[in-house]
Amino acid sequence: EIAQELAALPAGVPAEEMSKRRDLRSLNVFAIDPADAKDADDAVHWRALDNGMCEVGVHITDVTYYVQPGSYIDRHAKRQCFTQYLCSQAFHMLPDELSEKVCSLRHGVEQLAVSCVFTLDSNHQIVDTWIGRSVVESKGKLSYMQADTLLDAQKEKKERGAYPQFECVEGHERAISESVLGLYDIAQAM
């Protein structure tokens, strides 16, 4: 039954869903996960705004679009309850085809998401919030070690622009690296 339900899922983002959601595909959305992660169900973005403020977004795959209530996949997920991580393997709540492909925020692929977007002032106080359904296109993926390497280089006052290699859509290395630094600055201020 799982194979039949997976085969019935739409390829790509259906046009009718685009009109119901906020289009966030132009943002530099990216994931930071363990190096061996096969899925990316969450991602973030950061950008400086013209008024001295910044914007932070948290994006989670909209699994509810793909898993219909009462379906075989839904019943399987309810029995499983959560993904179990062991030292050398993971037992996903959802079938691998969903968790690693259809519902994974892979870079360069448009995906349906639920997003929280916060506008912060220069003191890192939240001044505006938007929460809703969206369409995102992840621009890249960093491992924790790659993000740490980037932050360490900045702490050592190395030249800005010496970014570690990571998976991303061509031309987005600098923007993603600047986003990691922007998020780090916010974390340090809190």
CSV table of C-alpha atoms in Angstrom, one decimal:
chain,number,residue,atom,x,y,z
A,1,GLU,CA,0.0,0.0,0.0
A,2,ILE,CA,2.9,2.4,0.7
A,3,ALA,CA,4.2,2.1,-2.8
A,4,GLN,CA,0.7,2.9,-4.2
A,5,GLU,CA,0.3,6.0,-2.0
A,6,LEU,CA,3.9,7.2,-2.9
A,7,ALA,CA,3.2,6.7,-6.6
A,8,ALA,CA,0.1,8.9,-6.3
A,9,LEU,CA,2.0,11.9,-4.9
A,10,PRO,CA,2.5,14.8,-7.2
A,11,ALA,CA,5.9,15.5,-8.7
A,12,GLY,CA,7.0,19.0,-7.8
A,13,VAL,CA,4.9,21.7,-6.4
A,14,PRO,CA,1.4,21.8,-7.8
A,15,ALA,CA,0.3,25.2,-9.3
A,16,GLU,CA,-2.8,25.3,-7.0
A,17,GLU,CA,-0.6,25.0,-3.9
A,18,MET,CA,1.6,27.9,-5.1
A,19,SER,CA,-1.4,30.2,-5.1
A,20,LYS,CA,-2.2,29.2,-1.5
A,21,ARG,CA,1.2,29.8,0.0
A,22,ARG,CA,3.8,32.5,0.5
A,23,ASP,CA,6.5,32.2,-2.0
A,24,LEU,CA,9.9,32.2,-0.2
A,25,ARG,CA,11.9,30.6,-3.0
A,26,SER,CA,14.1,33.7,-3.5
A,27,LEU,CA,15.5,33.5,0.1
A,28,ASN,CA,18.8,31.9,0.9
A,29,VAL,CA,17.2,29.0,2.8
A,30,PHE,CA,19.7,26.3,3.9
A,31,ALA,CA,20.0,23.3,6.3
A,32,ILE,CA,22.6,22.6,9.0
A,33,ASP,CA,22.6,18.9,9.8
A,34,PRO,CA,25.0,16.1,10.8
A,35,ALA,CA,27.4,15.2,8.0
A,36,ASP,CA,25.8,11.8,7.4
A,37,ALA,CA,22.2,13.0,7.5
A,38,LYS,CA,20.2,11.7,4.6
A,39,ASP,CA,17.2,14.0,5.0
A,40,ALA,CA,16.8,17.7,5.7
A,41,ASP,CA,13.3,18.3,7.1
A,42,ASP,CA,14.2,21.7,8.6
A,43,ALA,CA,16.1,24.7,7.3
A,44,VAL,CA,16.7,28.3,8.2
A,45,HIS,CA,17.4,31.7,6.5
A,46,TRP,CA,18.8,35.0,7.7
A,47,ARG,CA,19.0,38.3,5.9
A,48,ALA,CA,19.8,41.9,6.7
A,49,LEU,CA,17.0,44.3,6.0
A,50,ASP,CA,17.5,47.9,4.6
A,51,ASN,CA,16.3,49.5,7.9
A,52,GLY,CA,19.0,48.0,10.1
A,53,MET,CA,16.8,45.1,11.1
A,54,CYS,CA,17.2,41.5,10.1
A,55,GLU,CA,14.9,38.6,9.2
A,56,VAL,CA,15.2,35.0,10.5
A,57,GLY,CA,13.2,32.2,9.1
A,58,VAL,CA,12.7,28.6,10.2
A,59,HIS,CA,11.2,26.3,7.6
A,60,ILE,CA,9.9,22.7,8.2
A,61,THR,CA,8.7,20.4,5.5
A,62,ASP,CA,4.9,20.4,5.2
A,63,VAL,CA,4.5,16.7,5.7
A,64,THR,CA,0.7,17.2,6.2
A,65,TYR,CA,0.4,17.9,2.5
A,66,TYR,CA,1.8,14.5,1.5
A,67,VAL,CA,0.4,12.3,4.3
A,68,GLN,CA,-3.4,12.2,4.2
A,69,PRO,CA,-5.2,11.4,7.5
A,70,GLY,CA,-6.2,7.8,7.7
A,71,SER,CA,-3.9,6.7,4.8
A,72,TYR,CA,-1.7,3.7,5.2
A,73,ILE,CA,1.4,6.0,5.6
A,74,ASP,CA,-0.5,7.9,8.3
A,75,ARG,CA,-1.4,4.7,10.2
A,76,HIS,CA,2.2,3.5,9.9
A,77,ALA,CA,3.6,6.8,11.2
A,78,LYS,CA,1.2,6.7,14.2
A,79,ARG,CA,2.4,3.2,15.1
A,80,GLN,CA,6.0,4.3,14.7
A,81,CYS,CA,5.4,7.6,16.6
A,82,PHE,CA,8.8,9.1,15.9
A,83,THR,CA,12.1,8.5,14.1
A,84,GLN,CA,14.5,6.4,16.2
A,85,TYR,CA,18.2,7.1,15.8
A,86,LEU,CA,20.7,4.4,16.8
A,87,CYS,CA,24.5,4.6,16.5
A,88,SER,CA,24.6,3.2,13.0
A,89,GLN,CA,21.1,3.6,11.6
A,90,ALA,CA,17.8,5.3,11.8
A,91,PHE,CA,14.2,3.9,11.7
A,92,HIS,CA,12.1,6.7,10.2
A,93,MET,CA,8.6,7.4,11.2
A,94,LEU,CA,7.8,7.9,7.5
A,95,PRO,CA,9.0,5.7,4.6
A,96,ASP,CA,12.5,6.5,3.3
A,97,GLU,CA,11.0,7.7,0.0
A,98,LEU,CA,9.2,10.4,1.9
A,99,SER,CA,11.7,11.3,4.6
A,100,GLU,CA,14.8,11.3,2.3
A,101,LYS,CA,13.3,12.6,-0.9
A,102,VAL,CA,9.7,14.0,-1.2
A,103,CYS,CA,9.7,15.6,2.3
A,104,SER,CA,13.4,16.6,2.4
A,105,LEU,CA,14.4,20.2,1.8
A,106,ARG,CA,17.1,19.3,-0.8
A,107,HIS,CA,18.9,22.2,-2.3
A,108,GLY,CA,17.8,23.4,-5.7
A,109,VAL,CA,14.4,21.7,-5.3
A,110,GLU,CA,11.1,23.6,-4.6
A,111,GLN,CA,9.4,22.2,-1.6
A,112,LEU,CA,6.2,22.8,0.4
A,113,ALA,CA,6.9,24.0,3.9
A,114,VAL,CA,5.5,25.5,7.1
A,115,SER,CA,7.5,28.6,7.9
A,116,CYS,CA,8.0,31.0,10.8
A,117,VAL,CA,9.6,34.3,9.8
A,118,PHE,CA,10.7,36.8,12.4
A,119,THR,CA,11.8,40.4,11.9
A,120,LEU,CA,14.3,41.5,14.6
A,121,ASP,CA,15.4,45.0,15.4
A,122,SER,CA,19.0,46.1,16.0
A,123,ASN,CA,18.8,44.9,19.6
A,124,HIS,CA,17.6,41.4,18.4
A,125,GLN,CA,14.1,41.9,19.7
A,126,ILE,CA,11.3,40.4,17.7
A,127,VAL,CA,9.2,43.2,16.2
A,128,ASP,CA,7.1,41.1,13.7
A,129,THR,CA,6.2,37.5,13.1
A,130,TRP,CA,4.7,35.6,10.2
A,131,ILE,CA,3.7,31.9,10.5
A,132,GLY,CA,2.2,30.0,7.6
A,133,ARG,CA,2.4,27.7,4.7
A,134,SER,CA,5.1,28.4,2.2
A,135,VAL,CA,7.1,27.3,-0.8
A,136,VAL,CA,10.8,27.3,-0.3
A,137,GLU,CA,13.9,26.3,-2.4
A,138,SER,CA,16.8,25.4,-0.2
A,139,LYS,CA,20.0,26.9,-1.5
A,140,GLY,CA,22.4,24.6,0.4
A,141,LYS,CA,23.3,22.3,3.2
A,142,LEU,CA,26.1,22.5,5.7
A,143,SER,CA,27.3,20.0,8.3
A,144,TYR,CA,27.8,21.1,11.8
A,145,MET,CA,31.5,20.9,11.3
A,146,GLN,CA,31.4,23.1,8.2
A,147,ALA,CA,29.4,25.7,10.1
A,148,ASP,CA,31.9,25.5,13.0
A,149,THR,CA,34.8,25.9,10.6
A,150,LEU,CA,33.2,29.0,9.2
A,151,LEU,CA,32.6,30.5,12.6
A,152,ASP,CA,36.1,29.6,13.8
A,153,ALA,CA,37.6,31.4,10.8
A,154,GLN,CA,35.7,34.5,11.7
A,155,LYS,CA,36.7,34.3,15.4
A,156,GLU,CA,40.3,34.1,14.3
A,157,LYS,CA,39.8,37.2,12.2
A,158,LYS,CA,40.6,35.5,9.0
A,159,GLU,CA,39.6,37.2,5.8
A,160,ARG,CA,35.8,37.2,5.4
A,161,GLY,CA,35.1,35.4,2.2
A,162,ALA,CA,37.3,32.4,3.0
A,163,TYR,CA,34.3,30.0,3.2
A,164,PRO,CA,34.5,26.2,3.7
A,165,GLN,CA,33.2,24.1,0.9
A,166,PHE,CA,29.7,22.8,1.3
A,167,GLU,CA,26.8,21.6,-0.9
A,168,CYS,CA,24.9,24.5,-2.4
A,169,VAL,CA,23.3,26.0,-5.5
A,170,GLU,CA,26.1,27.7,-7.4
A,171,GLY,CA,26.6,31.3,-6.5
A,172,HIS,CA,25.0,31.1,-3.0
A,173,GLU,CA,28.1,30.2,-1.0
A,174,ARG,CA,28.7,33.8,0.2
A,175,ALA,CA,25.1,34.5,1.1
A,176,ILE,CA,24.7,31.3,3.0
A,177,SER,CA,28.0,31.9,4.8
A,178,GLU,CA,26.9,35.4,5.7
A,179,SER,CA,23.7,34.0,7.0
A,180,VAL,CA,25.5,31.6,9.3
A,181,LEU,CA,27.5,34.5,10.7
A,182,GLY,CA,24.3,36.6,11.1
A,183,LEU,CA,22.6,33.8,13.0
A,184,TYR,CA,25.6,33.4,15.2
A,185,ASP,CA,25.6,37.1,16.0
A,186,ILE,CA,22.0,36.8,17.1
A,187,ALA,CA,22.8,33.7,19.3
A,188,GLN,CA,25.7,35.6,20.9
A,189,ALA,CA,23.5,38.5,21.8
A,190,MET,CA,20.8,36.5,23.5
